[in-house]
mmCIF file of C-alpha atoms in Angstrom:
data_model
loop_
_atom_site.group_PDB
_atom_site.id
_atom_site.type_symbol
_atom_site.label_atom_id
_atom_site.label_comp_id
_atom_site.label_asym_id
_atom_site.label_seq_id
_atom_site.Cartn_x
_atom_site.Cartn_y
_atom_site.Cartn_z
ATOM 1 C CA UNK B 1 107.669 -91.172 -11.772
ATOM 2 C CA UNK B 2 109.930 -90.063 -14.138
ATOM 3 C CA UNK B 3 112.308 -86.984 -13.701
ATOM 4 C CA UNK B 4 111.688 -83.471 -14.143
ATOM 5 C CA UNK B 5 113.514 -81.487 -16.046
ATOM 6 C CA UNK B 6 112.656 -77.306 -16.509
ATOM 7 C CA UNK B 7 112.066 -76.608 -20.294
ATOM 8 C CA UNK B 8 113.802 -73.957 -21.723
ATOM 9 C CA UNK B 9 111.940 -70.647 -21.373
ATOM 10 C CA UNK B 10 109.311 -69.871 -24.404
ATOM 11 C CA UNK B 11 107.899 -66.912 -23.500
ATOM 12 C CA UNK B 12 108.440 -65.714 -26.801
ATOM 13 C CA UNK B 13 107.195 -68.454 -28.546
ATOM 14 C CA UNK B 14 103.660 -68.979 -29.320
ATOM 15 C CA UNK B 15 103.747 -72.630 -30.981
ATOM 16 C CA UNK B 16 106.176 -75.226 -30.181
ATOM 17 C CA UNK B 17 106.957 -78.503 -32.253
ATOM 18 C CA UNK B 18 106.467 -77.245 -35.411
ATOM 19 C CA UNK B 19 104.118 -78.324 -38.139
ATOM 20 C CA UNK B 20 102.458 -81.616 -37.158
ATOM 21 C CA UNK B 21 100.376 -83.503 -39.859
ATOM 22 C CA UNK B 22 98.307 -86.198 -37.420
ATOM 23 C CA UNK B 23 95.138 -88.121 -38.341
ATOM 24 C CA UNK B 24 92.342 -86.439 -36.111
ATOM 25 C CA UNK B 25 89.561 -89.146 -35.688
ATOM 26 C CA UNK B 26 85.710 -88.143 -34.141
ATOM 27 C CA UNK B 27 84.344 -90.636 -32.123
ATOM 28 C CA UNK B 28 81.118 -91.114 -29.859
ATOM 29 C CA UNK B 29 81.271 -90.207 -26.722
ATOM 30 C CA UNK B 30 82.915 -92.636 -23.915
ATOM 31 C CA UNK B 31 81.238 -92.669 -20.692
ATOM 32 C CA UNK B 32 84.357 -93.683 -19.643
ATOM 33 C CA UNK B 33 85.868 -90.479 -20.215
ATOM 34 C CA UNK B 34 85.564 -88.761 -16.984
ATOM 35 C CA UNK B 35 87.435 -91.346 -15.332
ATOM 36 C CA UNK B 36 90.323 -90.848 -17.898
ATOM 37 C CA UNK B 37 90.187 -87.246 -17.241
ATOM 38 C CA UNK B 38 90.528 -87.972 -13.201
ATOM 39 C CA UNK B 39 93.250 -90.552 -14.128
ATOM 40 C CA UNK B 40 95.347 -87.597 -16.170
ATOM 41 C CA UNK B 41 94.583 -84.881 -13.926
ATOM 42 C CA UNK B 42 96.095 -87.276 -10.937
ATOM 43 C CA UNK B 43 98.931 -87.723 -12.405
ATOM 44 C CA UNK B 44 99.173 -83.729 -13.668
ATOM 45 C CA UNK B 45 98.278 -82.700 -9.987
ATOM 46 C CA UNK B 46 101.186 -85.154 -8.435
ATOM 47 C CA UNK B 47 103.846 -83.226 -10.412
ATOM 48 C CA UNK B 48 102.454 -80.015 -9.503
ATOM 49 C CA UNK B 49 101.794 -80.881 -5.860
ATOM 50 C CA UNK B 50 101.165 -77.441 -4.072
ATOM 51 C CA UNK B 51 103.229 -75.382 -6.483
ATOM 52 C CA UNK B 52 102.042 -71.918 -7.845
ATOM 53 C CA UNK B 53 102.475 -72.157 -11.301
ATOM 54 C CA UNK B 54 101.554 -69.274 -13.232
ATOM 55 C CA UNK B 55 100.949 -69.500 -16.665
ATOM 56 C CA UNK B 56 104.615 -67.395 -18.613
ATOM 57 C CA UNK B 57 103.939 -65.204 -21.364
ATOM 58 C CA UNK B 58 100.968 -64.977 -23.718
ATOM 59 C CA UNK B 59 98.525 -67.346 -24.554
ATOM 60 C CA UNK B 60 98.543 -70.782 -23.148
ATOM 61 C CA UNK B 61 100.401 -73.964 -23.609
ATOM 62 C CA UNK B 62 99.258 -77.347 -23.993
ATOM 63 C CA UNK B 63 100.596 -80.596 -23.043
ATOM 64 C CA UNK B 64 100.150 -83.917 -24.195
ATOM 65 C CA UNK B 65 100.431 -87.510 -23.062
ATOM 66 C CA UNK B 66 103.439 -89.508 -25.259
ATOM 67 C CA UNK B 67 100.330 -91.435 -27.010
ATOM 68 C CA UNK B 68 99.152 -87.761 -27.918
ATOM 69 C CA UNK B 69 95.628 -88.854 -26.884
ATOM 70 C CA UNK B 70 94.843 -86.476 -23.926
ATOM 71 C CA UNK B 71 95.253 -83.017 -24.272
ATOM 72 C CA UNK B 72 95.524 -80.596 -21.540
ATOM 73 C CA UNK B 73 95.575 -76.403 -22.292
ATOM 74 C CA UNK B 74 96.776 -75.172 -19.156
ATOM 75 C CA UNK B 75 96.423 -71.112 -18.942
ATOM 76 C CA UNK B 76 96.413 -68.716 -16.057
ATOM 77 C CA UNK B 77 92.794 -69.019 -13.934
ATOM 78 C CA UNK B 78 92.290 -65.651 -14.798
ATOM 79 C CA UNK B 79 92.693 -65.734 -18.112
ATOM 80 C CA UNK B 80 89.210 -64.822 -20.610
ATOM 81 C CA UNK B 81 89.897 -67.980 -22.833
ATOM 82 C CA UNK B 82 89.811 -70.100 -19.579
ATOM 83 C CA UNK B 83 86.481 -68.894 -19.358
ATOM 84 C CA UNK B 84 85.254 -69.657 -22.766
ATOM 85 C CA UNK B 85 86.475 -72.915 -22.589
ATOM 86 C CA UNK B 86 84.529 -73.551 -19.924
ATOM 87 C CA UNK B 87 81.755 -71.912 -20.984
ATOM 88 C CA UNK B 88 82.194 -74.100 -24.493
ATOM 89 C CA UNK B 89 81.925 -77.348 -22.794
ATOM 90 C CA UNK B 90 79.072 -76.258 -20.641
ATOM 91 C CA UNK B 91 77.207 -75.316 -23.443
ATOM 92 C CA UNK B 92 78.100 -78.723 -25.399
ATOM 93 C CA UNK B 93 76.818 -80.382 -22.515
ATOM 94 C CA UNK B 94 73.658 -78.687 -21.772
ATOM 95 C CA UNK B 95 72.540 -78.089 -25.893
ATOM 96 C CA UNK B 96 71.926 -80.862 -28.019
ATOM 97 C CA UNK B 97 71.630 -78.646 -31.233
ATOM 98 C CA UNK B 98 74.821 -77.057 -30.499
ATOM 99 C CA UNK B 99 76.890 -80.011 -29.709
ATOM 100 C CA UNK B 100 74.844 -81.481 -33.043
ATOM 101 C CA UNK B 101 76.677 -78.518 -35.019
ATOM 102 C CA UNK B 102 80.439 -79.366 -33.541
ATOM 103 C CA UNK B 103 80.145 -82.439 -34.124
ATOM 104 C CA UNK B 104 79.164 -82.611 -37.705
ATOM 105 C CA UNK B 105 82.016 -79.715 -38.152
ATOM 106 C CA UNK B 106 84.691 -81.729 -36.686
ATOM 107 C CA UNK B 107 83.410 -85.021 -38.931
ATOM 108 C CA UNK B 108 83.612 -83.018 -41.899
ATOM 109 C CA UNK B 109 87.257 -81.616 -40.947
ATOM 110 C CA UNK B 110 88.591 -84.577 -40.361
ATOM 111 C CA UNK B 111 87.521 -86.031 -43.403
ATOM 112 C CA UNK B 112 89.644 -83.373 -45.254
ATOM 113 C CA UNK B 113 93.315 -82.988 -45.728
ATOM 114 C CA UNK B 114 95.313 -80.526 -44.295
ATOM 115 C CA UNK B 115 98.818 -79.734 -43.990
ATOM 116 C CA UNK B 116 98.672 -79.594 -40.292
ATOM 117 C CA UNK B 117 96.610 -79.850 -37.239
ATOM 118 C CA UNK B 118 96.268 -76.005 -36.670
ATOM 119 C CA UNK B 119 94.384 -75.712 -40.063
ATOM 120 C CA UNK B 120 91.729 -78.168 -38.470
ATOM 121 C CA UNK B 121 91.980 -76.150 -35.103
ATOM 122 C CA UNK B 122 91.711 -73.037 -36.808
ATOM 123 C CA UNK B 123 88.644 -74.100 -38.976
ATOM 124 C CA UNK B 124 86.294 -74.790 -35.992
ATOM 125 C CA UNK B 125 86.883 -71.085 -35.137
ATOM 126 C CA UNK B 126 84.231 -69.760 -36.783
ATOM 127 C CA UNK B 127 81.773 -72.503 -35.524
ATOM 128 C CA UNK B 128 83.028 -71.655 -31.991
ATOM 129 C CA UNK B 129 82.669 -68.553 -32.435
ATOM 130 C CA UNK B 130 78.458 -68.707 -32.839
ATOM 131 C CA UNK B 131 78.032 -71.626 -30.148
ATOM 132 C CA UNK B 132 80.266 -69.029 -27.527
ATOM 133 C CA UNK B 133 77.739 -66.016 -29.244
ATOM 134 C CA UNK B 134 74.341 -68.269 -28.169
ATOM 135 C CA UNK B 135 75.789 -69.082 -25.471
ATOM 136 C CA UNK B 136 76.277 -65.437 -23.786
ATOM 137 C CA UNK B 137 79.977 -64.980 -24.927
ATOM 138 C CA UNK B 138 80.261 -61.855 -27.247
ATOM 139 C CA UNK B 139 83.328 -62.264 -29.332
#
């Protein structure tokens, strides 16, 4: 495993890295992809062992493998967007309509161009927004 080294502290730093024009592809679902989420959360759970890391300063981070295909937001357990993630993914899973809806918004996003990868984060927002709404979230 490679070494550790501490980051410098960003507490006061919401976004980190910059701008970052990527292609974003949409693709079926991969029944394989709860195994790759135990594989990456393995690997995240072996550097954290039994530590008690708290989530510093506001919002959350993410982290990403060096192929920048797995994504993990990592945020404080108490945190209210923790919970409407979760509450997000258990409503994609459970509501065909809904997950109908984000899926045809993230096709047509991706088939736009856009400076950066926020732009395409910040324009599901709004679809978010209703499935969270439906769901029992008020926003």
């Amino acid at each position: 495993m490679a070494e550790y080294r501490r980051q410098p502290d960003v507490t006061r730093t919401e976004h980190i890295g910059g701008v970052e024009q990527r292609k974003i592809a949409v693709v079926d679902y991969d029944l394989k992809r709860p195994d790759r989420y135990r594989f990456e959360e393995q690997k995240i759970l072996a550097v954290l062992q039994d530590a008690n890391v708290r989530v510093r300063g506001p919002g959350h981070r993410m982290v990403r493998t060096s192929a920048l295909d797995v994504h993990v937001h990592v945020m404080e357990a108490a945190a209210p967007a923790a919970d409407a993630y979760l509450l997000l993914r258990n409503r994609l899973r459970s509501d065909p309509a809904d997950r109908r809806v984000y899926e045809e918004t993230k096709r047509i996003l991706v088939s736009r161009d856009r400076p950066d990868m926020n732009v395409y984060s910040n324009a599901k927002s709004a679809v978010i927004a209703g499935i969270l709404h439906r769901a029992g979230l008020e926003k």
